[in-house]
mmCIF file of C-alpha atoms in Angstrom:
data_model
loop_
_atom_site.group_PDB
_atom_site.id
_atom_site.type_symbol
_atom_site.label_atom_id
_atom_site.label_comp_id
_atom_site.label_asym_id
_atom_site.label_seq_id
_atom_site.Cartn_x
_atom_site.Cartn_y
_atom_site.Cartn_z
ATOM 1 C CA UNK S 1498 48.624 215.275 136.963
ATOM 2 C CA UNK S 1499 47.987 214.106 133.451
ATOM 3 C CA UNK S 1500 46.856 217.277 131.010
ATOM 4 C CA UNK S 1501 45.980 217.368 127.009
ATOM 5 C CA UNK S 1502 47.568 220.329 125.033
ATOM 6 C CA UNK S 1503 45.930 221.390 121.845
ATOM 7 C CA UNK S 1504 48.018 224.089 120.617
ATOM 8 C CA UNK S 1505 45.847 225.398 117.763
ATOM 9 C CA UNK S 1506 42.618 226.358 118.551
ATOM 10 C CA UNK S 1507 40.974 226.581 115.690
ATOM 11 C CA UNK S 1508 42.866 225.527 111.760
ATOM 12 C CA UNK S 1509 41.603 226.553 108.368
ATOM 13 C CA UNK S 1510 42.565 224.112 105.493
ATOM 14 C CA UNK S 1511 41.873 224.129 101.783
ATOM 15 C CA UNK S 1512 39.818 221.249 100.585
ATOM 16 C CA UNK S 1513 41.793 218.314 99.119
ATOM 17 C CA UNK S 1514 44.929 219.878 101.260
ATOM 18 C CA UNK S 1515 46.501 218.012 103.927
ATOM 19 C CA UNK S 1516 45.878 218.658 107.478
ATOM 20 C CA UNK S 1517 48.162 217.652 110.968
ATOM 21 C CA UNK S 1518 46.395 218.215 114.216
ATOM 22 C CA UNK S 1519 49.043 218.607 117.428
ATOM 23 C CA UNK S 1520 48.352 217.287 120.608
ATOM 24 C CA UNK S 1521 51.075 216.847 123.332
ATOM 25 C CA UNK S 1522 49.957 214.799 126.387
ATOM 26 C CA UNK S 1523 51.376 214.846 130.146
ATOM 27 C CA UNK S 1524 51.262 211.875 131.600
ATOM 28 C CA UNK S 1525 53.656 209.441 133.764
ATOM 29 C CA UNK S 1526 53.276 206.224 132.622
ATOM 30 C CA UNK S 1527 52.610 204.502 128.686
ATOM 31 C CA UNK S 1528 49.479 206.966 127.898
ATOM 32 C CA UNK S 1529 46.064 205.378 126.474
ATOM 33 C CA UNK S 1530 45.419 208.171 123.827
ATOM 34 C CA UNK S 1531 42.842 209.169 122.002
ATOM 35 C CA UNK S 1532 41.339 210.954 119.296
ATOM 36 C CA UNK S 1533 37.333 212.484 119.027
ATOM 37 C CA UNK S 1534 35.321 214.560 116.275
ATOM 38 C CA UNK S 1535 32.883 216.819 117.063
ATOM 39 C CA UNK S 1536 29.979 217.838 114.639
ATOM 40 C CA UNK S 1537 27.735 220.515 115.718
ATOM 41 C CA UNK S 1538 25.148 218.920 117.640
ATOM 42 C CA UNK S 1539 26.329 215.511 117.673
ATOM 43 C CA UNK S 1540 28.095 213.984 120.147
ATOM 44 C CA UNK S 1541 31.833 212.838 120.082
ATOM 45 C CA UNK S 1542 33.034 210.337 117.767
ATOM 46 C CA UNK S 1543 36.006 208.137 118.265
ATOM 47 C CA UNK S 1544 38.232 208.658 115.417
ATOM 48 C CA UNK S 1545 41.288 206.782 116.486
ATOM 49 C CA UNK S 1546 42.632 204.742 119.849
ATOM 50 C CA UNK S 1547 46.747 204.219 120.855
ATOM 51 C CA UNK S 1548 47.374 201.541 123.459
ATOM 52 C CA UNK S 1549 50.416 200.079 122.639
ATOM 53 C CA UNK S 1550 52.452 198.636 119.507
ATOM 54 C CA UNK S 1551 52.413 200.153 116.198
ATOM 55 C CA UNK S 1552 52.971 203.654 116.975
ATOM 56 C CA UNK S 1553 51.582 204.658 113.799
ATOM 57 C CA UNK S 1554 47.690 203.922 113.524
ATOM 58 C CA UNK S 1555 45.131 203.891 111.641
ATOM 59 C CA UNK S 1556 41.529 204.925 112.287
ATOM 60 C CA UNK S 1557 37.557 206.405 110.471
ATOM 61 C CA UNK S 1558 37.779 208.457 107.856
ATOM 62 C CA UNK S 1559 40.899 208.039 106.238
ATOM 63 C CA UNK S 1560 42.273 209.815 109.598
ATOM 64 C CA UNK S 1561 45.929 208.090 111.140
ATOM 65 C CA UNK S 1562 47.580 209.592 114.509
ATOM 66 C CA UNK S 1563 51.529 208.505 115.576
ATOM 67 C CA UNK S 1564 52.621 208.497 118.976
ATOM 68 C CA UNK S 1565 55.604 209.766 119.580
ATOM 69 C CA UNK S 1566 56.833 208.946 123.147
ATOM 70 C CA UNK S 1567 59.798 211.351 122.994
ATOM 71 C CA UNK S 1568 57.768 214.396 122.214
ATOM 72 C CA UNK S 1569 54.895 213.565 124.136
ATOM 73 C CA UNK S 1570 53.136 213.409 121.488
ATOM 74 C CA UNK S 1571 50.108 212.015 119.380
ATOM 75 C CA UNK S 1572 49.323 214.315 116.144
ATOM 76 C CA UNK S 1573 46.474 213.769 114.012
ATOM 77 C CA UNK S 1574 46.831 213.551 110.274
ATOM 78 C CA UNK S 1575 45.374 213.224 107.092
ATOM 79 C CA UNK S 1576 46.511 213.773 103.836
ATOM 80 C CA UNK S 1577 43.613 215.454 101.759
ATOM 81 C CA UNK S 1578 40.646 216.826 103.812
ATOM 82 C CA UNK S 1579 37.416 216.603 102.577
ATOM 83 C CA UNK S 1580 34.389 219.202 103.310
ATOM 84 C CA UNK S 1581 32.447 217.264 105.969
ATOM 85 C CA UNK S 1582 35.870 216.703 107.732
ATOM 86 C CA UNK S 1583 34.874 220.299 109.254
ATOM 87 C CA UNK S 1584 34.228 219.951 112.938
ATOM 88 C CA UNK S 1585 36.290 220.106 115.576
ATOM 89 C CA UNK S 1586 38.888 217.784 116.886
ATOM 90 C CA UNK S 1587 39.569 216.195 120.496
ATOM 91 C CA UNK S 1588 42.361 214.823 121.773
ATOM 92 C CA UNK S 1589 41.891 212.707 125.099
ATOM 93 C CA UNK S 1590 44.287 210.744 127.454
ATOM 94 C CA UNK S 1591 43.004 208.075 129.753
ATOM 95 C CA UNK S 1592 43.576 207.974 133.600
ATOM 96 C CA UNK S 1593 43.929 204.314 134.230
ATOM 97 C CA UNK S 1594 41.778 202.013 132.015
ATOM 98 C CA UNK S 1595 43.817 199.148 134.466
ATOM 99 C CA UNK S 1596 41.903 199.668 137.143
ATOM 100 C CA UNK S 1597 38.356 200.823 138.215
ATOM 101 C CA UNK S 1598 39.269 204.477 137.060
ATOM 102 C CA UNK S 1599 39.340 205.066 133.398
ATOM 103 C CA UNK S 1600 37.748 208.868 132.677
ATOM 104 C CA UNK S 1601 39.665 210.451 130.134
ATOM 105 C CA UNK S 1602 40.797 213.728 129.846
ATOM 106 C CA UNK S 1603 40.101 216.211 127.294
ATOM 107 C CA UNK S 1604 42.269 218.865 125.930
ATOM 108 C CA UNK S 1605 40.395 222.063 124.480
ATOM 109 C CA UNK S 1606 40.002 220.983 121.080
ATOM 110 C CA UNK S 1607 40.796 222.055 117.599
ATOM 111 C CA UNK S 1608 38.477 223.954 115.147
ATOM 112 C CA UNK S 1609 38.726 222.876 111.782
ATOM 113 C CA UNK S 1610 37.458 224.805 108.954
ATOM 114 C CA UNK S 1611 37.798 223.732 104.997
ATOM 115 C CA UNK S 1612 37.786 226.261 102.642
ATOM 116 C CA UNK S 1613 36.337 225.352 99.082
ATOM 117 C CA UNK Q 336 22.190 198.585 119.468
ATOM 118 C CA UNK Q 337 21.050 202.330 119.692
ATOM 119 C CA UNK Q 338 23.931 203.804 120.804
ATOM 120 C CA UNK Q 339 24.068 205.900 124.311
ATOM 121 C CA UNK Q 340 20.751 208.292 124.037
ATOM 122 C CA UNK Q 341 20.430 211.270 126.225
ATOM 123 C CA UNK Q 342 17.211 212.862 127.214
ATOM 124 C CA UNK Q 343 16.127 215.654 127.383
ATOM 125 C CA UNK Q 344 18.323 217.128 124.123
ATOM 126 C CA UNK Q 345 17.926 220.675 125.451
ATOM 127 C CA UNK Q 346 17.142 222.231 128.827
ATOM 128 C CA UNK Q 347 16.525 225.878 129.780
ATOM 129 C CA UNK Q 348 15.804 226.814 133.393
ATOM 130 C CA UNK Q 349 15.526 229.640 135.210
ATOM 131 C CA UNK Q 350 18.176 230.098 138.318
ATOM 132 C CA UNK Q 351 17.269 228.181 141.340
ATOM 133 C CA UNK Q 352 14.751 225.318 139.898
ATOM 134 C CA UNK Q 353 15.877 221.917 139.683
ATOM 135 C CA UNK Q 354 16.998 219.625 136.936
ATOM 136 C CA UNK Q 355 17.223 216.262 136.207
ATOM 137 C CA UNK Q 356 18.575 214.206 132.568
ATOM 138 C CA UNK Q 357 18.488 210.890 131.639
ATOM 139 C CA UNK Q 358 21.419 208.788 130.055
ATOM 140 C CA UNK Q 359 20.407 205.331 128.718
ATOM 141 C CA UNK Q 360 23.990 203.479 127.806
ATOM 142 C CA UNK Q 361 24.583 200.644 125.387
ATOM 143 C CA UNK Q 362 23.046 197.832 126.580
ATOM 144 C CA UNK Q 363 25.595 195.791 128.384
ATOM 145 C CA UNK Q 364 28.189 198.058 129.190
ATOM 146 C CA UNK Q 365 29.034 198.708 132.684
ATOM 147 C CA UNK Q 366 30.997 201.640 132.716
ATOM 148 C CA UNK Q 367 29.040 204.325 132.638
ATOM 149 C CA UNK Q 368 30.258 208.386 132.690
ATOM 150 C CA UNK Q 369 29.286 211.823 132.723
ATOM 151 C CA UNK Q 370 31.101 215.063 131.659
ATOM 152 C CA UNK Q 371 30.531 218.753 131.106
ATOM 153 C CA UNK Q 372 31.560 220.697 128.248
ATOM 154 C CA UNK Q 373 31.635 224.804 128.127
ATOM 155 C CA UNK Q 374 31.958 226.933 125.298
ATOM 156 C CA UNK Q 375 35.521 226.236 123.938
ATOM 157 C CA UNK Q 376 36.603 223.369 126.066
ATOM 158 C CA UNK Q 377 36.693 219.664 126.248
ATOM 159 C CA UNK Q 378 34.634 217.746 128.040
ATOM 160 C CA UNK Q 379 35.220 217.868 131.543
ATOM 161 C CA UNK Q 380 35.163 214.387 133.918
ATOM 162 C CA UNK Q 381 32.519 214.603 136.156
ATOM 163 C CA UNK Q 382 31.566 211.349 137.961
ATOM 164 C CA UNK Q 383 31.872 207.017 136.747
ATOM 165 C CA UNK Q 384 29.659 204.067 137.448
ATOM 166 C CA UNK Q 385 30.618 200.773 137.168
ATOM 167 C CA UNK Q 386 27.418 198.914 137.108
ATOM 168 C CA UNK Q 387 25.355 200.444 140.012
ATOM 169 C CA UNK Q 388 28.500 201.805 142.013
ATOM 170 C CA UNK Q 389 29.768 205.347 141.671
ATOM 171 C CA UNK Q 390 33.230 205.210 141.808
ATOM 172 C CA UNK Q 391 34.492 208.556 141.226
ATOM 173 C CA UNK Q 392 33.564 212.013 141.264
ATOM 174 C CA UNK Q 393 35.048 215.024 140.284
ATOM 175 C CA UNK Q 394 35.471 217.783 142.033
ATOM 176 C CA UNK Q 395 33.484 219.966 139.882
ATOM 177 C CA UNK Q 396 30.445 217.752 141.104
ATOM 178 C CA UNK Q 397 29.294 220.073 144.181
ATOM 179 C CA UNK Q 398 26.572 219.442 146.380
ATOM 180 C CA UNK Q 399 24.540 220.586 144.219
ATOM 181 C CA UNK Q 400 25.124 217.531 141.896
ATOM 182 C CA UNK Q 401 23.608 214.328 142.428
ATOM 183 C CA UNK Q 402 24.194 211.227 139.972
ATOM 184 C CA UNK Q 403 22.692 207.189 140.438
ATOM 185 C CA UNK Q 404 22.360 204.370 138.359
ATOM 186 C CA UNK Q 405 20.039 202.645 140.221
ATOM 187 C CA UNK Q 406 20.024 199.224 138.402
ATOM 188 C CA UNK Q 407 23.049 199.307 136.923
ATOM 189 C CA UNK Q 408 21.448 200.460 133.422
ATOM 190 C CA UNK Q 409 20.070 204.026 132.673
ATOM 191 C CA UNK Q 410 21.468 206.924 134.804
ATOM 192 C CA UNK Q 411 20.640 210.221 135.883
ATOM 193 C CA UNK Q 412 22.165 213.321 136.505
ATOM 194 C CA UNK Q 413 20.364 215.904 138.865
ATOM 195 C CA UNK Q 414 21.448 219.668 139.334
ATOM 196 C CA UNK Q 415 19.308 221.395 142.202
ATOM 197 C CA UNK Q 416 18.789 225.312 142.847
ATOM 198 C CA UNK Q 417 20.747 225.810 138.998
ATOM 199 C CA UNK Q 418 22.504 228.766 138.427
ATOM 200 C CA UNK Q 419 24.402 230.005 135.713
ATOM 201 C CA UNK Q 420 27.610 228.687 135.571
ATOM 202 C CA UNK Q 421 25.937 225.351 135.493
ATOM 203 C CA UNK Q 422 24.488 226.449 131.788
ATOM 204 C CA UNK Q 423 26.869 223.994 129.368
ATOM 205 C CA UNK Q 424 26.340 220.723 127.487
ATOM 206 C CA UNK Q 425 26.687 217.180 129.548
ATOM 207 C CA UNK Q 426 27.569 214.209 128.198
ATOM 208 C CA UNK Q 427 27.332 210.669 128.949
ATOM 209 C CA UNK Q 428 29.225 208.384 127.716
ATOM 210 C CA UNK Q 429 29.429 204.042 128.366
ATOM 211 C CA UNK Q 430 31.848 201.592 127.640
ATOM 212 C CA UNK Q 431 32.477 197.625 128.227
ATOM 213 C CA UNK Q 432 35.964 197.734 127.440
ATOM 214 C CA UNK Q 433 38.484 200.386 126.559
ATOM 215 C CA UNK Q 434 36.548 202.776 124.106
ATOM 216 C CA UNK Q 435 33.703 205.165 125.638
ATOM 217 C CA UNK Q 436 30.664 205.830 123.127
ATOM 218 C CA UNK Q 437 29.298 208.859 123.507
ATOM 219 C CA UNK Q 438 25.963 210.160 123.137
ATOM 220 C CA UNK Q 439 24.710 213.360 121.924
ATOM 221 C CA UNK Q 440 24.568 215.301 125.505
ATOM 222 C CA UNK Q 441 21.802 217.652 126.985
ATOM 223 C CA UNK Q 442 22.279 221.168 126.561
ATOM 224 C CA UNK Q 443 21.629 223.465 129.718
ATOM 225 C CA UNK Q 444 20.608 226.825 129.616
ATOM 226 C CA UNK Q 445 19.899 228.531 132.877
ATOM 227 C CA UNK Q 446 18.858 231.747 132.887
#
């Protein structure tokens, strides 16, 4: 069964610092991957999307993401985090956006915290 | 374009009464989903339309759960006799094509 692993659940960063997000997917086949934000009370916000190609892309808010296919992997980055970048972080994988399935699944998230 | 709007924003029940929210998706999308998030976890798949045709569901959607899209636009998601493991946040979420806006959930406290 396809699963999400966020390994850190929650980060603290220094403001202008740079910041990498892990996520490590499970999943049999080439894995539509995502990444979400998360502001307190607001719903989730699609940061980035990996389909296929460039394994290295680019997404909102100065945020990039490269998919790694030998680690299972698809960590977030960015290289100097700003205050309002404080929320937390999801990182999804898609069942089969093929066919007439397509929920995606979550893993538990990342907190982020910035520190003046 | 509004974006997907969810209605009520905040729920709280006592154990046992019914409840029922509202999802109104981008117009023109025909995907339409729903998912629960607890305290410290990611949102949880709980059931899919495609237009007016429920096409999955979850097992975390017991009995108790009941979901339609009648005409293929708005949705709802009904929850009878609540109890408290049902308190969380639910989210519903449309797409046309390969991304799935979300909106801003309902929050569900039963107490």
């Amino acid at each position: 069964a396809q699963s999400v692993t966020q390994p850190d659940i929650h980060i603290t960063v220094s403001e202008g610092a740079s910041l990498e997000l892990r996520c490590n997917y499970s999943y049999g086949a080439t894995p539509y991957l995502f990444w979400y934000v998360q502001s307190p009370g607001q719903g989730l916000q699609l940061l980035l999307k990996y389909f296929s190609g460039d394994t290295l892309v680019q997404g909102i808010k100065g945020f990039e993401a490269e998919f790694k296919r030998s680690q299972s992997s698809f960590n977030l980055r960015k290289p100097s985090v700003h205050w309002s970048d404080a929320a937390e972080y999801f990182c999804a994988v898609v069942t089969n956006y093929g066919g007439s399935q397509g929920n995606l699944i979550f893993g538990k998230g990342t907190k982020l915290s910035v520190k003046p | 374009d509004t974006g997907v709007s969810q209605d009520p924003r905040h729920k709280i029940t006592k154990r046992g009464q019914n409840v029922t929210f509202r999802c109104d998706p981008i117009s023109e999308h025909n995907r339409l989903y729903w998912y629960r998030q607890t305290l410290g976890q990611g949102p949880e798949f709980l059931t899919y339309f495609q237009n007016e045709a429920q096409l999955e569901k979850s097992r975390l959607l017991s009995d108790r759960f009941s979901a339609e899209r009648p005409k293929g636009s708005f949705s709802t998601l009904e929850i009878q006799r609540t109890e408290q493991g049902d308190s969380a946040m639910y989210l519903c979420a449309s797409s046309f094509q390969n991304e799935q806006f979300f909106g801003p959930g309902t929050r569900l406290t039963v107490l």
